Short mmCIF file of C-alpha atoms and ligand atoms in Angstrom, two decimals:
data_model
loop_
_atom_site.label_atom_id
_atom_site.label_comp_id
_atom_site.label_asym_id
_atom_site.label_seq_id
_atom_site.Cartn_x
_atom_site.Cartn_y
_atom_site.Cartn_z
CA MET A 163 49.65 -163.69 109.95
CA ASP A 164 47.82 -160.59 108.93
CA TRP A 165 45.50 -160.13 106.02
CA ASP A 166 46.04 -156.44 105.36
CA ASP A 167 44.55 -155.20 102.18
CA ASP A 168 47.10 -152.46 101.80
CA ASP A 169 49.82 -154.81 100.58
CA ALA A 170 50.77 -154.29 96.99
CA PRO A 171 48.59 -156.53 94.88
CA PRO A 172 50.42 -159.37 93.18
CA ASP A 173 51.50 -158.71 89.60
CA LEU A 174 48.99 -159.92 87.16
CA ILE A 175 50.12 -162.11 84.38
CA GLU A 176 50.25 -160.32 81.08
CA THR A 177 48.91 -162.77 78.60
CA GLY A 178 48.64 -160.50 75.58
CA ALA A 179 45.91 -162.85 74.49
CA THR A 180 42.49 -161.99 73.19
CA ALA A 181 39.63 -161.66 75.61
CA GLU A 182 38.27 -164.96 74.47
CA ALA A 183 41.53 -166.78 75.10
CA GLU A 184 41.78 -165.20 78.53
CA VAL A 185 38.45 -166.65 79.46
CA ASP A 186 39.71 -170.05 78.40
CA GLU A 187 42.87 -169.70 80.45
CA LYS A 188 40.88 -168.79 83.50
CA LEU A 189 38.93 -172.00 83.22
CA VAL A 190 42.06 -174.13 83.26
CA LYS A 191 43.58 -173.55 86.65
CA VAL A 192 46.81 -175.28 87.61
CA PRO A 193 46.59 -177.53 90.66
CA ILE A 194 49.10 -177.14 93.47
CA THR A 195 49.88 -179.88 95.95
CA ILE A 196 51.62 -179.02 99.21
CA VAL A 197 54.07 -181.69 100.35
CA THR A 198 54.90 -181.41 104.01
CA GLY A 199 56.36 -183.61 106.71
CA TYR A 200 58.91 -183.72 109.43
CA LEU A 201 62.62 -183.25 108.79
CA GLY A 202 64.01 -186.19 106.87
CA ALA A 203 60.67 -187.94 106.42
CA GLY A 204 61.26 -188.38 102.69
CA LYS A 205 59.72 -185.31 101.03
CA THR A 206 62.56 -184.78 98.56
CA THR A 207 62.61 -188.50 97.85
CA LEU A 208 58.88 -188.28 97.06
CA LEU A 209 59.32 -185.27 94.79
CA ASN A 210 62.08 -187.01 92.87
CA TYR A 211 59.89 -190.07 92.61
CA ILE A 212 57.08 -187.98 91.18
CA LEU A 213 59.35 -186.08 88.79
CA THR A 214 60.79 -189.25 87.32
CA ALA A 215 57.53 -191.21 87.23
CA ARG A 216 55.61 -191.37 83.98
CA HIS A 217 52.60 -189.15 84.27
CA GLY A 218 52.71 -186.97 81.18
CA LYS A 219 52.54 -183.84 83.31
CA LYS A 220 54.80 -180.82 83.20
CA ILE A 221 55.46 -180.29 86.88
CA ALA A 222 57.06 -177.33 88.60
CA VAL A 223 58.51 -177.98 92.04
CA ILE A 224 59.03 -175.21 94.56
CA MET A 225 61.26 -176.11 97.48
CA ASN A 226 60.90 -174.12 100.64
CA GLU A 227 63.96 -174.74 102.74
CA PHE A 228 64.69 -172.74 105.82
CA GLY A 229 67.35 -170.13 105.31
CA ASP A 230 68.81 -167.46 107.52
CA SER A 231 69.53 -165.10 104.68
CA LEU A 232 66.69 -162.80 103.76
CA ASP A 233 67.27 -163.06 100.05
CA ILE A 234 67.72 -166.79 99.99
CA GLU A 235 67.16 -168.32 96.61
CA LYS A 236 64.72 -171.11 96.16
CA SER A 237 65.63 -174.09 94.16
CA LEU A 238 63.11 -174.82 91.49
CA THR A 239 63.09 -178.08 89.68
CA VAL A 240 61.15 -178.19 86.47
CA ASN A 241 60.20 -181.38 84.83
CA LYS A 242 60.66 -180.91 81.10
CA ASP A 243 60.06 -183.76 78.69
CA GLY A 244 60.78 -186.30 81.38
CA GLU A 245 63.94 -184.53 82.49
CA ALA A 246 64.30 -182.66 85.74
CA VAL A 247 65.74 -179.21 85.12
CA GLU A 248 67.03 -177.25 88.07
CA GLU A 249 66.32 -173.55 88.16
CA TRP A 250 66.61 -170.90 90.80
CA MET A 251 63.90 -168.64 91.90
CA GLU A 252 63.94 -165.59 94.10
CA VAL A 253 61.29 -165.86 96.76
CA GLY A 254 62.49 -163.29 99.26
CA ASN A 255 61.91 -164.42 102.79
CA GLY A 256 63.26 -167.65 104.21
CA CYS A 257 59.90 -168.79 105.47
CA ILE A 258 57.28 -169.27 102.83
CA CYS A 259 54.37 -169.55 105.27
CA CYS A 260 55.06 -165.93 106.22
CA SER A 261 56.08 -164.64 102.84
CA VAL A 262 53.93 -166.52 100.39
CA LYS A 263 51.25 -163.86 100.61
CA ASP A 264 53.46 -161.28 98.96
CA THR A 265 56.65 -162.67 97.53
CA GLY A 266 55.47 -166.22 97.25
CA VAL A 267 52.39 -165.22 95.31
CA ASN A 268 54.54 -163.19 92.96
CA ALA A 269 56.99 -166.05 92.61
CA ILE A 270 54.31 -168.50 91.66
CA GLU A 271 52.70 -166.05 89.30
CA SER A 272 55.92 -165.08 87.60
CA LEU A 273 56.61 -168.77 87.33
CA MET A 274 53.29 -169.17 85.59
CA ALA A 275 54.02 -166.27 83.29
CA LYS A 276 57.56 -167.38 82.54
CA LYS A 277 56.87 -170.99 81.90
CA GLY A 278 53.52 -170.71 80.29
CA ASN A 279 51.32 -173.56 81.19
CA PHE A 280 52.41 -175.90 83.88
CA ASP A 281 50.18 -178.84 84.39
CA TYR A 282 51.01 -179.04 88.03
CA ILE A 283 52.89 -177.33 90.88
CA LEU A 284 54.35 -179.17 93.86
CA LEU A 285 55.34 -177.08 96.86
CA GLU A 286 57.66 -178.73 99.37
CA THR A 287 57.48 -176.96 102.69
CA THR A 288 60.22 -177.08 105.23
CA GLY A 289 60.08 -179.83 107.78
CA LEU A 290 58.98 -177.27 110.33
CA ALA A 291 56.21 -175.52 108.45
CA ASP A 292 52.63 -175.46 109.63
CA PRO A 293 50.54 -176.12 106.52
CA GLY A 294 47.55 -174.51 108.20
CA ASN A 295 49.17 -171.16 107.53
CA LEU A 296 49.74 -171.97 103.92
CA ALA A 297 46.58 -173.58 102.63
CA PRO A 298 44.12 -170.70 103.10
CA LEU A 299 46.31 -168.42 100.99
CA PHE A 300 45.27 -170.31 97.93
CA TRP A 301 41.66 -169.56 98.71
CA VAL A 302 41.76 -165.96 99.72
CA ASP A 303 44.32 -164.46 97.38
CA GLU A 304 42.39 -163.47 94.33
CA GLY A 305 45.38 -163.07 92.06
CA LEU A 306 46.56 -166.54 92.96
CA ALA A 307 43.12 -168.10 93.02
CA SER A 308 42.52 -167.04 89.43
CA THR A 309 45.43 -169.10 88.15
CA ILE A 310 45.96 -172.00 90.53
CA TYR A 311 43.98 -174.01 93.02
CA LEU A 312 45.01 -176.02 96.04
CA ASP A 313 44.56 -179.66 95.15
CA GLY A 314 45.61 -181.22 98.42
CA ILE A 315 48.08 -181.45 101.27
CA VAL A 316 50.32 -184.52 101.42
CA THR A 317 52.12 -185.22 104.68
CA LEU A 318 55.12 -187.53 104.74
CA VAL A 319 55.64 -189.42 107.98
CA ASP A 320 58.81 -191.18 109.05
CA ALA A 321 57.52 -194.50 110.39
CA LYS A 322 60.57 -194.94 112.59
CA ASN A 323 60.47 -191.56 114.27
CA ILE A 324 56.91 -190.31 114.11
CA LEU A 325 55.81 -191.50 117.55
CA ARG A 326 58.77 -189.76 119.11
CA SER A 327 58.00 -186.58 117.13
CA LEU A 328 54.41 -186.66 118.33
CA ASP A 329 55.47 -186.96 121.94
CA ASP A 330 58.47 -184.66 121.83
CA PRO A 331 57.80 -181.48 123.83
CA SER A 332 60.63 -179.67 122.05
CA GLY A 333 58.76 -180.11 118.78
CA LYS A 334 56.02 -177.90 120.14
CA VAL A 335 54.31 -175.58 117.73
CA GLU A 336 55.17 -171.95 118.26
CA GLY A 337 52.26 -169.99 119.64
CA HIS A 338 50.68 -173.08 121.15
CA ASP A 339 51.61 -172.83 124.78
CA ASP A 340 50.27 -175.76 126.70
CA SER A 341 51.23 -174.44 130.10
CA ASP A 342 47.71 -173.13 130.67
CA HIS A 343 46.28 -176.57 130.15
CA GLY A 344 47.96 -178.07 133.18
CA ASP A 345 48.07 -181.82 132.94
CA GLU A 346 45.51 -182.08 130.18
CA GLY A 347 47.62 -184.36 128.09
CA PRO A 348 50.59 -184.20 125.78
CA VAL A 349 51.74 -181.08 124.01
CA MET A 350 50.79 -180.51 120.44
CA THR A 351 53.79 -180.83 118.19
CA THR A 352 54.45 -179.75 114.63
CA ALA A 353 54.00 -183.39 113.74
CA HIS A 354 50.43 -183.24 115.08
CA VAL A 355 49.65 -180.15 113.04
CA GLN A 356 51.08 -181.58 109.85
CA ILE A 357 49.06 -184.76 110.30
CA SER A 358 45.86 -182.92 111.20
CA HIS A 359 45.94 -180.85 108.01
CA ALA A 360 46.75 -183.68 105.63
CA ASP A 361 44.48 -184.95 102.91
CA VAL A 362 46.91 -187.79 102.27
CA ILE A 363 49.39 -189.25 104.72
CA VAL A 364 52.31 -191.26 103.39
CA ILE A 365 53.90 -193.41 106.08
CA ASN A 366 57.40 -193.80 104.70
CA LYS A 367 60.56 -195.64 105.77
CA THR A 368 58.56 -198.72 106.63
CA ASP A 369 61.66 -200.84 106.05
CA LEU A 370 62.90 -199.52 109.38
CA VAL A 371 60.00 -200.76 111.54
CA THR A 372 58.37 -204.08 112.40
CA ASP A 373 54.79 -204.86 111.37
CA THR A 374 53.68 -204.34 114.96
CA GLU A 375 55.34 -200.94 115.12
CA LEU A 376 53.74 -200.01 111.81
CA GLU A 377 50.28 -200.91 113.14
CA THR A 378 50.85 -198.71 116.18
CA VAL A 379 51.90 -195.84 113.92
CA LYS A 380 48.82 -196.30 111.71
CA GLU A 381 46.48 -196.33 114.69
CA ARG A 382 48.04 -193.26 116.21
CA ILE A 383 47.84 -191.34 112.93
CA GLY A 384 44.27 -192.46 112.33
CA SER A 385 43.33 -191.22 115.77
CA ILE A 386 44.64 -187.77 114.92
CA ASN A 387 43.23 -187.53 111.40
CA GLY A 388 40.40 -189.86 110.49
CA LEU A 389 39.81 -188.23 107.12
CA ALA A 390 43.12 -188.55 105.34
CA LYS A 391 43.93 -191.42 103.05
CA ILE A 392 46.91 -193.36 104.38
CA HIS A 393 49.56 -194.98 102.19
CA VAL A 394 52.47 -197.06 103.41
CA THR A 395 55.74 -196.76 101.47
CA LYS A 396 59.43 -197.42 101.22
CA GLN A 397 61.50 -194.72 99.50
CA SER A 398 58.29 -192.67 99.18
CA ALA A 399 57.20 -194.93 96.32
CA VAL A 400 53.44 -194.53 96.34
CA PRO A 401 51.57 -197.12 94.27
CA GLU A 402 50.07 -194.55 91.93
CA LEU A 403 50.11 -190.81 91.52
CA GLU A 404 46.83 -189.93 89.88
CA GLY A 405 44.12 -189.70 92.51
CA VAL A 406 46.52 -190.93 95.18
CA LEU A 407 48.82 -187.95 95.45
CA LEU A 408 47.97 -185.75 92.51
CA ASP A 409 44.61 -184.55 91.24
CA LEU A 410 42.92 -185.28 94.55
CA HIS A 411 40.53 -182.32 94.37
CA ALA A 412 40.56 -182.50 98.15
CA TYR A 413 39.04 -179.05 98.41
CA ASP A 414 36.13 -179.38 96.06
CA GLN A 415 34.94 -182.83 97.02
CA ALA A 416 34.29 -184.58 100.28
CA GLU A 417 33.98 -188.23 99.35
CA GLU A 418 36.29 -189.23 102.14
CA LEU A 419 33.73 -188.00 104.66
CA ASP A 420 32.34 -191.49 104.76
CA ARG A 421 35.63 -192.84 106.01
CA ALA A 422 35.39 -190.83 109.20
CA GLY A 423 32.35 -192.62 110.49
CA LYS A 424 33.60 -193.98 113.73
CA GLY A 425 33.05 -190.98 115.93
CA HIS A 426 35.96 -189.51 117.76
CA SER A 427 38.87 -191.37 119.12
CA HIS A 428 40.46 -191.06 122.51
CA LEU A 429 43.78 -192.49 121.46
CA ASP A 430 45.35 -189.11 121.04
CA LYS A 431 43.61 -186.39 122.96
CA THR A 432 45.79 -183.64 121.64
CA ILE A 433 44.25 -183.65 118.19
CA SER A 434 41.36 -185.80 117.14
CA THR A 435 38.70 -186.21 114.47
CA LEU A 436 35.05 -185.73 115.26
CA SER A 437 32.23 -186.83 112.99
CA ILE A 438 28.72 -185.41 113.39
CA PRO A 439 25.80 -186.89 111.42
CA LEU A 440 23.30 -184.29 110.25
CA PRO A 441 19.62 -184.54 109.26
CA VAL A 442 18.13 -183.16 106.05
CA LEU A 443 18.17 -179.38 106.43
CA THR A 444 15.69 -176.68 105.56
CA GLU A 445 16.88 -173.38 104.10
CA GLY A 446 16.62 -171.83 107.59
CA GLN A 447 18.62 -174.65 109.13
CA LEU A 448 21.33 -174.18 106.52
CA GLU A 449 21.56 -170.58 107.72
CA ALA A 450 21.80 -171.92 111.30
CA VAL A 451 24.72 -174.16 110.33
CA ASP A 452 26.43 -171.15 108.74
CA ALA A 453 25.89 -169.11 111.92
CA TRP A 454 27.17 -172.00 114.05
CA LEU A 455 30.34 -172.20 111.95
CA ARG A 456 30.92 -168.46 112.26
CA SER A 457 30.64 -168.69 116.03
CA VAL A 458 32.83 -171.76 116.35
CA LEU A 459 35.48 -170.85 113.77
CA TRP A 460 35.61 -167.09 114.08
CA ASP A 461 34.81 -166.50 117.77
CA ASN A 462 35.92 -169.86 119.15
CA VAL A 463 32.61 -170.07 120.98
CA LEU A 464 30.46 -173.18 121.02
CA PRO A 465 26.91 -171.74 120.86
CA SER A 466 25.38 -173.96 123.57
CA ASP A 467 28.34 -173.24 125.76
CA GLU A 468 28.31 -169.46 126.10
CA GLU A 469 28.61 -169.55 129.85
CA THR A 470 32.01 -171.20 129.46
CA ASP A 471 34.33 -168.24 129.42
CA GLN A 472 37.25 -170.05 127.88
CA SER A 473 36.91 -172.11 124.78
CA LEU A 474 40.20 -173.91 124.52
CA PHE A 475 39.44 -175.91 121.43
CA GLU A 476 41.19 -175.29 118.13
CA ILE A 477 39.79 -176.36 114.80
CA HIS A 478 42.37 -177.12 112.13
CA ARG A 479 40.31 -178.67 109.41
CA LEU A 480 36.62 -179.02 108.74
CA LYS A 481 34.66 -180.67 105.96
CA GLY A 482 31.01 -181.34 105.53
CA ARG A 483 28.20 -182.46 103.29
CA LEU A 484 24.79 -180.91 103.78
CA VAL A 485 21.62 -182.36 102.26
CA LEU A 486 18.79 -179.89 101.85
CA SER A 487 15.09 -180.62 101.89
CA ASP A 488 14.79 -179.32 98.31
CA GLY A 489 17.10 -182.14 97.20
CA ASN A 490 20.19 -179.98 96.72
CA GLU A 491 23.48 -180.69 98.40
CA LYS A 492 26.12 -178.33 99.72
CA MET A 493 29.71 -178.90 100.72
CA ILE A 494 31.64 -177.22 103.52
CA GLN A 495 35.38 -176.71 103.43
CA GLY A 496 37.32 -175.16 106.26
CA VAL A 497 40.94 -174.59 107.19
CA ARG A 498 41.36 -172.86 110.54
CA GLU A 499 39.01 -169.87 110.69
CA LEU A 500 38.34 -169.77 106.96
CA PHE A 501 35.41 -171.71 105.61
CA GLU A 502 33.08 -171.78 102.67
CA ILE A 503 29.76 -173.43 101.93
CA PHE A 504 29.19 -174.14 98.26
CA ASP A 505 27.00 -176.18 95.95
CA LYS A 506 28.10 -179.74 95.59
CA PRO A 507 29.83 -180.25 92.22
CA ASN A 508 28.12 -182.73 89.85
CA PRO A 509 24.81 -182.97 91.64
CA GLY A 510 23.14 -186.31 91.19
CA ALA A 511 26.43 -188.11 90.55
CA GLU A 512 25.91 -189.88 93.83
CA ALA A 513 22.60 -191.24 95.01
CA SER A 514 21.25 -189.08 97.80
CA LEU A 515 20.56 -190.73 101.08
CA ALA A 516 17.02 -191.68 101.89
CA PRO A 517 15.07 -188.99 103.74
CA GLY A 518 14.66 -189.63 107.43
CA LYS A 519 18.13 -191.07 107.73
CA ASP A 520 21.12 -189.01 108.71
CA ALA A 521 21.69 -187.31 105.46
CA GLY A 522 24.64 -185.06 105.93
CA LYS A 523 27.78 -185.02 107.94
CA MET A 524 30.30 -182.65 109.39
CA VAL A 525 33.82 -183.79 110.18
CA ILE A 526 36.04 -181.67 112.39
CA ILE A 527 39.75 -182.17 113.02
CA GLY A 528 41.14 -180.18 115.86
CA ARG A 529 42.50 -179.92 119.30
CA HIS A 530 40.77 -180.49 122.64
CA LEU A 531 37.58 -181.44 120.81
CA ASP A 532 36.89 -184.14 123.39
CA LYS A 533 36.29 -181.52 126.07
CA TYR A 534 33.22 -180.05 124.41
CA ASP A 535 29.97 -181.44 123.07
CA PHE A 536 30.15 -180.23 119.48
CA GLU A 537 27.47 -182.63 118.33
CA ARG A 538 24.88 -181.48 120.87
CA SER A 539 25.67 -177.83 120.16
CA LEU A 540 25.37 -178.17 116.37
CA LEU A 541 22.22 -180.31 116.44
CA GLU A 542 20.62 -177.95 118.93
CA ALA A 543 21.34 -174.99 116.68
CA VAL A 544 19.78 -176.87 113.78
CA ARG A 545 16.71 -177.97 115.76
CA LYS A 546 16.01 -174.47 117.06
CA SER A 547 15.83 -173.12 113.53
CA PRO A 548 12.66 -173.38 111.39
N1 GTP B 704 65.63 -196.47 105.15
C1 GTP B 704 64.93 -195.61 104.39
N2 GTP B 704 65.46 -194.41 104.07
C2 GTP B 704 64.73 -193.56 103.31
C3 GTP B 704 63.44 -193.91 102.84
N3 GTP B 704 62.96 -192.85 102.12
C4 GTP B 704 63.91 -191.90 102.15
N4 GTP B 704 64.98 -192.32 102.87
C5 GTP B 704 66.22 -191.60 103.15
O1 GTP B 704 65.99 -190.65 104.18
C6 GTP B 704 66.80 -189.49 104.01
C7 GTP B 704 65.93 -188.23 104.03
O2 GTP B 704 65.08 -188.24 102.89
P1 GTP B 704 64.60 -186.88 102.18
O3 GTP B 704 63.73 -187.27 101.07
O4 GTP B 704 65.75 -185.99 101.91
O5 GTP B 704 63.73 -186.27 103.36
P2 GTP B 704 63.10 -184.80 103.46
O6 GTP B 704 61.80 -184.98 104.13
O7 GTP B 704 63.11 -184.14 102.14
O8 GTP B 704 64.14 -184.11 104.41
P3 GTP B 704 64.23 -182.54 104.79
O9 GTP B 704 64.09 -181.77 103.52
O10 GTP B 704 65.57 -182.43 105.42
O11 GTP B 704 63.13 -182.29 105.76
C8 GTP B 704 67.53 -189.69 102.69
O12 GTP B 704 68.81 -190.16 103.00
C9 GTP B 704 66.71 -190.76 101.98
O13 GTP B 704 67.47 -191.53 101.10
C10 GTP B 704 62.89 -195.22 103.18
O14 GTP B 704 61.78 -195.62 102.83
N5 GTP B 704 63.69 -195.99 103.97
ZN1 ZN B 705 56.28 -168.64 108.88
#
């Protein structure tokens, strides 16, 4: 995907409102939740469940099915007064992860303009989409970022078939050729990528597996993504929507960091979760963490490891909490090479950890992490800095 600046900027919404009202509208951004998952996992079932559940929200659903026609129309279901209303929307290209930057952005914005205020947008991606391509768009596109924000990524998993999908070499992600890794383990499939990016994983179709099989599935998924909340369902019926699937604020909080405390797992070497405890940082050490992230995420180079000519790791998702010696806290959010460090929202809402203890944490989800010593590299970079 390219990030050319010469693309036509997305149409801005004409509000016709006063300057004061515009300021107000800017403050109320509409959340968007990406629903992904393998073919037939139960995404549509989940969307229908959400649309018919009582939540008092006006939800717009954008379906992103694969199509071979270039001007394929997207089905758009709008929940109006408890009724699902089907509409059709022109998106342009058959693959939203490639086209969302231009046509998709326009589609969402014209949707916003046409419908006025939605409370919520759900985007169902095709069973083959890589959500890693999709999520950063909601950060970097200014037109889009002014009206909506990415609330979270929900990945549906078919309990009966997920293990096969994870091990199926034909489900390999395009552009991830494992041939250069020799016998270094299983290939990385689309199923891996969808699980590694998820903020919430819904293990669905549990009526089709035994309890033992379900435990195996849970363990395997937990070994790939130790951060995501896991829910187990039949017919995609999650126990609750608020805070479980919707309104997660997965990208402006990092409460779930504490869940990923068990270090990294060796159950699934293809993609794993790594958790690095961090000390209280000085201002200079914060800068060192920033520099470390730039090296690791932008150059794919582990700073202590420069002599290694090939860094084969891939980082899909990264979150962190940094505690500074002046008492402030910062959060880190990263998807692929994009990351940001920002002030923790609601400072003081949570009691800070006692000084001297490990105060912060960085959690990394990615591929071939077990082959490198990320912890040593990061802590060394921190220690070397004043
Ligand atoms: N046995 C069983 N079937 C289910 C469950 N949930 C959904 N299904 C069925 O599985 C099939 C696929 O469900 P969908 O919701 O269409 O799956 P999807 O992920 O949207 O599928 P694609 O859009 O093709 O990727 C449908 O026939 C559903 O009725 C479940 O918990 N158990
Ligand atoms: Zn694409």
